[in-house]
Amino acid sequence: MKGIIFDLDGVLCSTDEYHYLAWKRLADGLGIRFDRAINNRLRGVSRMESLEIILENYHGKPLTDVEKAELAEQKNTVYRESLAKMSPADLGVEIRATLDELRRRGYRLAIGSSSKNTPFILERLGLADFFDAVSDGNNITRSKPDPEVFLKAAEFLGLPPGECMVVEDAVSGAQAGHAGGFTVACVGDASRAGVGDYNLTALPELLKIL
Ligand code: BG6
Ligand code: MG
């Protein structure tokens, strides 16, 4: 391995919880059943695709595309209020130490996230200039499980997929990694599902397998 491509939400930071809470508030307001099991299906998929999954349990009058866009915007406003409160202290000490040690060992490090809020989150965490490449929701047309975001990250790093490891918490993200020809290490929900080549209990375990 020469490059490591990290998903962001739920891998380097706990913003996956902020996504959940913001969607939960929207769903409760609309009287839609939404729980953590359904939330796991939103991991790695784009904002509008996430809304469509939530609306599978909506039984009111059909919504127009404009109304759906407004709902997604409402969720994003609530979500960004949580992001705005973040600071470098929200980057776990052991996460920072893991990133620093991987860099010390000479790996090229990238982000591969479906989120359009990636630049904002990296700035809040004090990581705006840390990564060698950032591929995110702003430079892709298809979200995970499509491999596009990781293939772009590898391209930005100047490495073939076979020389890169993808680190994911989403089942859709692990599928994207496999589809792109990457080695996949999982944490969180994807690790519990056992869909990685490596299923880790915590991110620092990367230092043992690399
Ligand atoms: C992914 C999250 O990282 O980004 C998904 O796992 C989220 O839950 C997606 O829907 C898009 O995020 P954003 O910030 O562009 O709404
Ligand atoms: Mg994630």
PDB file of C-alpha atoms and ligand atoms in Angstrom:
ATOM      1  CA  MET A   1       0.000   0.000   0.000  1.00  0.00           C
ATOM      2  CA  LYS A   2       1.167   3.500  -0.825  1.00  0.00           C
ATOM      3  CA  GLY A   3      -1.998   5.516  -0.262  1.00  0.00           C
ATOM      4  CA  ILE A   4      -4.790   5.533   2.313  1.00  0.00           C
ATOM      5  CA  ILE A   5      -8.168   7.025   1.373  1.00  0.00           C
ATOM      6  CA  PHE A   6     -10.379   7.873   4.332  1.00  0.00           C
ATOM      7  CA  ASP A   7     -14.107   8.333   4.362  1.00  0.00           C
ATOM      8  CA  LEU A   8     -14.831  11.291   6.648  1.00  0.00           C
ATOM      9  CA  ASP A   9     -18.246  11.061   8.395  1.00  0.00           C
ATOM     10  CA  GLY A  10     -18.073   8.216  10.919  1.00  0.00           C
ATOM     11  CA  VAL A  11     -14.407   7.383  10.218  1.00  0.00           C
ATOM     12  CA  LEU A  12     -12.353  10.434  11.195  1.00  0.00           C
ATOM     13  CA  CYS A  13     -15.101  12.237  13.116  1.00  0.00           C
ATOM     14  CA  SER A  14     -18.536  11.626  14.619  1.00  0.00           C
ATOM     15  CA  THR A  15     -20.439  13.794  12.147  1.00  0.00           C
ATOM     16  CA  ASP A  16     -22.445  10.681  11.244  1.00  0.00           C
ATOM     17  CA  GLU A  17     -24.282  11.298  14.547  1.00  0.00           C
ATOM     18  CA  TYR A  18     -25.030  14.904  13.533  1.00  0.00           C
ATOM     19  CA  HIS A  19     -26.414  13.615  10.209  1.00  0.00           C
ATOM     20  CA  TYR A  20     -28.661  11.226  12.143  1.00  0.00           C
ATOM     21  CA  LEU A  21     -29.935  13.884  14.559  1.00  0.00           C
ATOM     22  CA  ALA A  22     -30.681  16.346  11.745  1.00  0.00           C
ATOM     23  CA  TRP A  23     -32.565  13.741   9.689  1.00  0.00           C
ATOM     24  CA  LYS A  24     -34.371  12.582  12.835  1.00  0.00           C
ATOM     25  CA  ARG A  25     -35.629  16.095  13.508  1.00  0.00           C
ATOM     26  CA  LEU A  26     -36.876  16.410   9.917  1.00  0.00           C
ATOM     27  CA  ALA A  27     -38.542  12.977   9.968  1.00  0.00           C
ATOM     28  CA  ASP A  28     -40.224  13.600  13.338  1.00  0.00           C
ATOM     29  CA  GLY A  29     -41.589  16.905  12.019  1.00  0.00           C
ATOM     30  CA  LEU A  30     -43.160  15.082   9.078  1.00  0.00           C
ATOM     31  CA  GLY A  31     -44.435  12.170  11.187  1.00  0.00           C
ATOM     32  CA  ILE A  32     -42.131   9.725   9.384  1.00  0.00           C
ATOM     33  CA  ARG A  33     -40.800   6.643  11.186  1.00  0.00           C
ATOM     34  CA  PHE A  34     -37.004   6.882  11.237  1.00  0.00           C
ATOM     35  CA  ASP A  35     -34.595   4.963  13.443  1.00  0.00           C
ATOM     36  CA  ARG A  36     -30.922   4.028  13.643  1.00  0.00           C
ATOM     37  CA  ALA A  37     -31.378   0.898  11.533  1.00  0.00           C
ATOM     38  CA  ILE A  38     -32.795   3.005   8.695  1.00  0.00           C
ATOM     39  CA  ASN A  39     -30.056   5.572   9.352  1.00  0.00           C
ATOM     40  CA  ASN A  40     -27.379   2.970   8.635  1.00  0.00           C
ATOM     41  CA  ARG A  41     -28.698   2.797   5.059  1.00  0.00           C
ATOM     42  CA  LEU A  42     -27.940   6.513   4.659  1.00  0.00           C
ATOM     43  CA  ARG A  43     -24.239   6.064   5.387  1.00  0.00           C
ATOM     44  CA  GLY A  44     -22.186   6.966   2.338  1.00  0.00           C
ATOM     45  CA  VAL A  45     -25.114   7.960   0.129  1.00  0.00           C
ATOM     46  CA  SER A  46     -25.786  11.513  -1.056  1.00  0.00           C
ATOM     47  CA  ARG A  47     -28.132  13.963   0.643  1.00  0.00           C
ATOM     48  CA  MET A  48     -30.938  13.595  -1.934  1.00  0.00           C
ATOM     49  CA  GLU A  49     -30.635   9.795  -2.022  1.00  0.00           C
ATOM     50  CA  SER A  50     -30.770   9.810   1.784  1.00  0.00           C
ATOM     51  CA  LEU A  51     -33.994  11.822   1.659  1.00  0.00           C
ATOM     52  CA  GLU A  52     -35.520   9.330  -0.793  1.00  0.00           C
ATOM     53  CA  ILE A  53     -34.727   6.464   1.616  1.00  0.00           C
ATOM     54  CA  ILE A  54     -36.379   8.383   4.480  1.00  0.00           C
ATOM     55  CA  LEU A  55     -39.432   9.126   2.306  1.00  0.00           C
ATOM     56  CA  GLU A  56     -40.028   5.383   1.780  1.00  0.00           C
ATOM     57  CA  ASN A  57     -41.942   5.695   5.079  1.00  0.00           C
ATOM     58  CA  TYR A  58     -43.823   8.883   4.112  1.00  0.00           C
ATOM     59  CA  HIS A  59     -47.454   8.294   3.284  1.00  0.00           C
ATOM     60  CA  GLY A  60     -48.721  11.879   2.797  1.00  0.00           C
ATOM     61  CA  LYS A  61     -49.483  13.658  -0.470  1.00  0.00           C
ATOM     62  CA  PRO A  62     -46.788  13.224  -3.151  1.00  0.00           C
ATOM     63  CA  LEU A  63     -43.965  15.770  -2.857  1.00  0.00           C
ATOM     64  CA  THR A  64     -42.689  17.818  -5.774  1.00  0.00           C
ATOM     65  CA  ASP A  65     -38.968  18.016  -6.577  1.00  0.00           C
ATOM     66  CA  VAL A  66     -38.970  21.579  -5.245  1.00  0.00           C
ATOM     67  CA  GLU A  67     -40.490  20.456  -1.939  1.00  0.00           C
ATOM     68  CA  LYS A  68     -37.925  17.641  -1.668  1.00  0.00           C
ATOM     69  CA  ALA A  69     -35.094  20.091  -2.312  1.00  0.00           C
ATOM     70  CA  GLU A  70     -36.498  22.325   0.454  1.00  0.00           C
ATOM     71  CA  LEU A  71     -36.594  19.398   2.893  1.00  0.00           C
ATOM     72  CA  ALA A  72     -32.992  18.484   2.097  1.00  0.00           C
ATOM     73  CA  GLU A  73     -32.009  22.116   2.581  1.00  0.00           C
ATOM     74  CA  GLN A  74     -33.786  22.227   5.967  1.00  0.00           C
ATOM     75  CA  LYS A  75     -31.854  19.158   7.086  1.00  0.00           C
ATOM     76  CA  ASN A  76     -28.582  20.616   5.850  1.00  0.00           C
ATOM     77  CA  THR A  77     -29.172  23.880   7.739  1.00  0.00           C
ATOM     78  CA  VAL A  78     -29.672  21.999  11.018  1.00  0.00           C
ATOM     79  CA  TYR A  79     -26.672  19.773  10.246  1.00  0.00           C
ATOM     80  CA  ARG A  80     -24.397  22.740   9.537  1.00  0.00           C
ATOM     81  CA  GLU A  81     -25.379  24.345  12.848  1.00  0.00           C
ATOM     82  CA  SER A  82     -23.815  21.296  14.523  1.00  0.00           C
ATOM     83  CA  LEU A  83     -20.739  21.447  12.270  1.00  0.00           C
ATOM     84  CA  ALA A  84     -20.241  25.126  13.089  1.00  0.00           C
ATOM     85  CA  LYS A  85     -19.828  24.224  16.770  1.00  0.00           C
ATOM     86  CA  MET A  86     -16.985  21.798  16.029  1.00  0.00           C
ATOM     87  CA  SER A  87     -13.335  22.612  16.676  1.00  0.00           C
ATOM     88  CA  PRO A  88      -9.993  20.755  16.387  1.00  0.00           C
ATOM     89  CA  ALA A  89     -10.827  19.256  19.821  1.00  0.00           C
ATOM     90  CA  ASP A  90     -13.508  17.170  18.035  1.00  0.00           C
ATOM     91  CA  LEU A  91     -10.768  15.278  16.212  1.00  0.00           C
ATOM     92  CA  GLY A  92     -10.008  12.417  18.605  1.00  0.00           C
ATOM     93  CA  VAL A  93      -6.471  12.363  19.971  1.00  0.00           C
ATOM     94  CA  GLU A  94      -6.013   8.777  18.793  1.00  0.00           C
ATOM     95  CA  ILE A  95      -7.356   9.667  15.317  1.00  0.00           C
ATOM     96  CA  ARG A  96      -4.873  12.516  14.996  1.00  0.00           C
ATOM     97  CA  ALA A  97      -2.045  10.291  16.264  1.00  0.00           C
ATOM     98  CA  THR A  98      -2.972   7.589  13.720  1.00  0.00           C
ATOM     99  CA  LEU A  99      -2.964  10.075  10.846  1.00  0.00           C
ATOM    100  CA  ASP A 100       0.362  11.526  11.974  1.00  0.00           C
ATOM    101  CA  GLU A 101       1.961   8.080  12.272  1.00  0.00           C
ATOM    102  CA  LEU A 102       0.728   7.037   8.791  1.00  0.00           C
ATOM    103  CA  ARG A 103       2.181  10.228   7.383  1.00  0.00           C
ATOM    104  CA  ARG A 104       5.466   9.570   9.230  1.00  0.00           C
ATOM    105  CA  ARG A 105       5.561   6.120   7.602  1.00  0.00           C
ATOM    106  CA  GLY A 106       5.360   7.767   4.195  1.00  0.00           C
ATOM    107  CA  TYR A 107       1.801   6.943   3.082  1.00  0.00           C
ATOM    108  CA  ARG A 108      -0.011   9.418   0.876  1.00  0.00           C
ATOM    109  CA  LEU A 109      -3.274  10.345   2.583  1.00  0.00           C
ATOM    110  CA  ALA A 110      -6.591  11.341   0.993  1.00  0.00           C
ATOM    111  CA  ILE A 111     -10.248  11.921   1.765  1.00  0.00           C
ATOM    112  CA  GLY A 112     -12.977  10.103  -0.205  1.00  0.00           C
ATOM    113  CA  SER A 113     -16.343  11.357   1.086  1.00  0.00           C
ATOM    114  CA  SER A 114     -19.805  11.745  -0.477  1.00  0.00           C
ATOM    115  CA  SER A 115     -20.348  14.907   1.555  1.00  0.00           C
ATOM    116  CA  LYS A 116     -20.561  18.369   0.017  1.00  0.00           C
ATOM    117  CA  ASN A 117     -19.744  19.684   3.500  1.00  0.00           C
ATOM    118  CA  THR A 118     -16.273  18.067   3.450  1.00  0.00           C
ATOM    119  CA  PRO A 119     -14.288  21.343   3.093  1.00  0.00           C
ATOM    120  CA  PHE A 120     -16.247  22.899   5.990  1.00  0.00           C
ATOM    121  CA  ILE A 121     -15.694  19.863   8.255  1.00  0.00           C
ATOM    122  CA  LEU A 122     -11.965  19.680   7.466  1.00  0.00           C
ATOM    123  CA  GLU A 123     -11.658  23.378   8.260  1.00  0.00           C
ATOM    124  CA  ARG A 124     -13.511  22.996  11.577  1.00  0.00           C
ATOM    125  CA  LEU A 125     -11.235  20.072  12.551  1.00  0.00           C
ATOM    126  CA  GLY A 126      -8.062  21.956  11.658  1.00  0.00           C
ATOM    127  CA  LEU A 127      -7.356  19.556   8.772  1.00  0.00           C
ATOM    128  CA  ALA A 128      -7.917  21.938   5.850  1.00  0.00           C
ATOM    129  CA  ASP A 129      -4.305  21.591   4.653  1.00  0.00           C
ATOM    130  CA  PHE A 130      -3.490  18.142   6.024  1.00  0.00           C
ATOM    131  CA  PHE A 131      -4.426  15.730   3.212  1.00  0.00           C
ATOM    132  CA  ASP A 132      -2.527  15.175  -0.031  1.00  0.00           C
ATOM    133  CA  ALA A 133      -5.857  14.969  -1.901  1.00  0.00           C
ATOM    134  CA  VAL A 134      -9.551  15.535  -1.230  1.00  0.00           C
ATOM    135  CA  SER A 135     -12.284  13.908  -3.317  1.00  0.00           C
ATOM    136  CA  ASP A 136     -15.800  14.645  -2.089  1.00  0.00           C
ATOM    137  CA  GLY A 137     -19.453  15.244  -2.919  1.00  0.00           C
ATOM    138  CA  ASN A 138     -18.484  18.360  -4.844  1.00  0.00           C
ATOM    139  CA  ASN A 139     -16.505  16.503  -7.525  1.00  0.00           C
ATOM    140  CA  ILE A 140     -18.633  13.416  -8.183  1.00  0.00           C
ATOM    141  CA  THR A 141     -21.787  12.633 -10.112  1.00  0.00           C
ATOM    142  CA  ARG A 142     -22.563   9.238  -8.525  1.00  0.00           C
ATOM    143  CA  SER A 143     -22.343   8.494  -4.811  1.00  0.00           C
ATOM    144  CA  LYS A 144     -21.271   5.252  -3.086  1.00  0.00           C
ATOM    145  CA  PRO A 145     -21.636   2.306  -3.755  1.00  0.00           C
ATOM    146  CA  ASP A 146     -20.334   3.676  -7.071  1.00  0.00           C
ATOM    147  CA  PRO A 147     -16.507   3.813  -6.834  1.00  0.00           C
ATOM    148  CA  GLU A 148     -16.209   7.258  -8.498  1.00  0.00           C
ATOM    149  CA  VAL A 149     -15.235   9.202  -5.355  1.00  0.00           C
ATOM    150  CA  PHE A 150     -12.412   6.764  -4.521  1.00  0.00           C
ATOM    151  CA  LEU A 151     -11.182   6.458  -8.110  1.00  0.00           C
ATOM    152  CA  LYS A 152     -10.904  10.266  -8.217  1.00  0.00           C
ATOM    153  CA  ALA A 153      -9.067  10.291  -4.862  1.00  0.00           C
ATOM    154  CA  ALA A 154      -6.549   7.724  -6.169  1.00  0.00           C
ATOM    155  CA  GLU A 155      -6.147   9.708  -9.370  1.00  0.00           C
ATOM    156  CA  PHE A 156      -5.524  12.916  -7.348  1.00  0.00           C
ATOM    157  CA  LEU A 157      -2.890  10.981  -5.346  1.00  0.00           C
ATOM    158  CA  GLY A 158      -1.325   9.706  -8.583  1.00  0.00           C
ATOM    159  CA  LEU A 159      -1.696   6.060  -7.471  1.00  0.00           C
ATOM    160  CA  PRO A 160      -3.517   3.035  -8.955  1.00  0.00           C
ATOM    161  CA  PRO A 161      -6.385   1.588  -6.831  1.00  0.00           C
ATOM    162  CA  GLY A 162      -4.358  -1.572  -6.230  1.00  0.00           C
ATOM    163  CA  GLU A 163      -1.856   0.463  -4.208  1.00  0.00           C
ATOM    164  CA  CYS A 164      -4.501   2.197  -2.061  1.00  0.00           C
ATOM    165  CA  MET A 165      -6.514   1.194   0.983  1.00  0.00           C
ATOM    166  CA  VAL A 166      -9.993   2.639   1.540  1.00  0.00           C
ATOM    167  CA  VAL A 167     -11.171   3.123   5.142  1.00  0.00           C
ATOM    168  CA  GLU A 168     -14.950   3.101   5.578  1.00  0.00           C
ATOM    169  CA  ASP A 169     -17.776   2.927   8.129  1.00  0.00           C
ATOM    170  CA  ALA A 170     -20.515   2.499   5.500  1.00  0.00           C
ATOM    171  CA  VAL A 171     -21.536  -0.753   3.820  1.00  0.00           C
ATOM    172  CA  SER A 172     -22.120   1.290   0.636  1.00  0.00           C
ATOM    173  CA  GLY A 173     -18.605   2.695   0.990  1.00  0.00           C
ATOM    174  CA  ALA A 174     -17.026  -0.723   1.402  1.00  0.00           C
ATOM    175  CA  GLN A 175     -18.909  -1.884  -1.707  1.00  0.00           C
ATOM    176  CA  ALA A 176     -17.577   1.174  -3.554  1.00  0.00           C
ATOM    177  CA  GLY A 177     -14.050   0.344  -2.474  1.00  0.00           C
ATOM    178  CA  HIS A 178     -14.302  -3.259  -3.625  1.00  0.00           C
ATOM    179  CA  ALA A 179     -15.902  -2.176  -6.934  1.00  0.00           C
ATOM    180  CA  GLY A 180     -12.982   0.180  -7.567  1.00  0.00           C
ATOM    181  CA  GLY A 181     -10.343  -2.476  -6.936  1.00  0.00           C
ATOM    182  CA  PHE A 182      -9.172  -1.121  -3.562  1.00  0.00           C
ATOM    183  CA  THR A 183      -8.268  -3.001  -0.392  1.00  0.00           C
ATOM    184  CA  VAL A 184     -10.972  -2.086   2.149  1.00  0.00           C
ATOM    185  CA  ALA A 185     -10.609  -1.640   5.920  1.00  0.00           C
ATOM    186  CA  CYS A 186     -13.834  -1.092   7.845  1.00  0.00           C
ATOM    187  CA  VAL A 187     -14.755   0.448  11.179  1.00  0.00           C
ATOM    188  CA  GLY A 188     -18.159   0.953  12.809  1.00  0.00           C
ATOM    189  CA  ASP A 189     -21.291  -0.266  11.046  1.00  0.00           C
ATOM    190  CA  ALA A 190     -19.433  -1.742   8.040  1.00  0.00           C
ATOM    191  CA  SER A 191     -17.003  -3.545  10.341  1.00  0.00           C
ATOM    192  CA  ARG A 192     -19.902  -5.052  12.317  1.00  0.00           C
ATOM    193  CA  ALA A 193     -21.388  -6.156   8.972  1.00  0.00           C
ATOM    194  CA  GLY A 194     -18.026  -7.798   8.198  1.00  0.00           C
ATOM    195  CA  VAL A 195     -17.822  -6.372   4.670  1.00  0.00           C
ATOM    196  CA  GLY A 196     -14.185  -5.248   4.755  1.00  0.00           C
ATOM    197  CA  ASP A 197     -11.011  -7.084   3.836  1.00  0.00           C
ATOM    198  CA  TYR A 198     -10.100  -5.966   7.353  1.00  0.00           C
ATOM    199  CA  ASN A 199     -12.802  -5.343   9.963  1.00  0.00           C
ATOM    200  CA  LEU A 200     -11.356  -3.147  12.708  1.00  0.00           C
ATOM    201  CA  THR A 201     -12.718  -2.277  16.130  1.00  0.00           C
ATOM    202  CA  ALA A 202     -11.089   1.177  15.989  1.00  0.00           C
ATOM    203  CA  LEU A 203      -9.104   3.297  13.545  1.00  0.00           C
ATOM    204  CA  PRO A 204      -5.699   3.008  15.320  1.00  0.00           C
ATOM    205  CA  GLU A 205      -5.701  -0.719  14.435  1.00  0.00           C
ATOM    206  CA  LEU A 206      -4.704   0.446  10.940  1.00  0.00           C
ATOM    207  CA  LEU A 207      -1.198   0.825  12.337  1.00  0.00           C
ATOM    208  CA  LYS A 208      -1.084  -2.932  12.985  1.00  0.00           C
ATOM    209  CA  ILE A 209      -2.227  -4.029   9.521  1.00  0.00           C
ATOM    210  CA  LEU A 210      -0.154  -1.570   7.486  1.00  0.00           C
TER     211      LEU A 210
HETATM  212  C1  BG6 B   1     -21.739  10.929   3.635  1.00  0.00           C
HETATM  213  C2  BG6 B   1     -22.623  10.496   4.770  1.00  0.00           C
HETATM  214  O1  BG6 B   1     -20.429  11.056   4.108  1.00  0.00           O
HETATM  215  O2  BG6 B   1     -22.171  12.173   3.109  1.00  0.00           O
HETATM  216  C3  BG6 B   1     -24.066  10.481   4.334  1.00  0.00           C
HETATM  217  O3  BG6 B   1     -22.237   9.204   5.206  1.00  0.00           O
HETATM  218  C4  BG6 B   1     -24.450  11.844   3.767  1.00  0.00           C
HETATM  219  O4  BG6 B   1     -24.879  10.158   5.451  1.00  0.00           O
HETATM  220  C5  BG6 B   1     -23.511  12.195   2.631  1.00  0.00           C
HETATM  221  O5  BG6 B   1     -25.804  11.823   3.301  1.00  0.00           O
HETATM  222  C6  BG6 B   1     -23.809  13.566   2.024  1.00  0.00           C
HETATM  223  O6  BG6 B   1     -23.500  14.553   2.979  1.00  0.00           O
HETATM  224  P1  BG6 B   1     -23.828  16.089   2.826  1.00  0.00           P
HETATM  225  O7  BG6 B   1     -22.992  16.713   3.917  1.00  0.00           O
HETATM  226  O8  BG6 B   1     -23.383  16.520   1.454  1.00  0.00           O
HETATM  227  O9  BG6 B   1     -25.275  16.276   3.039  1.00  0.00           O
HETATM  228 MG    MG B   2     -19.007   7.430   6.593  1.00  0.00          MG
END
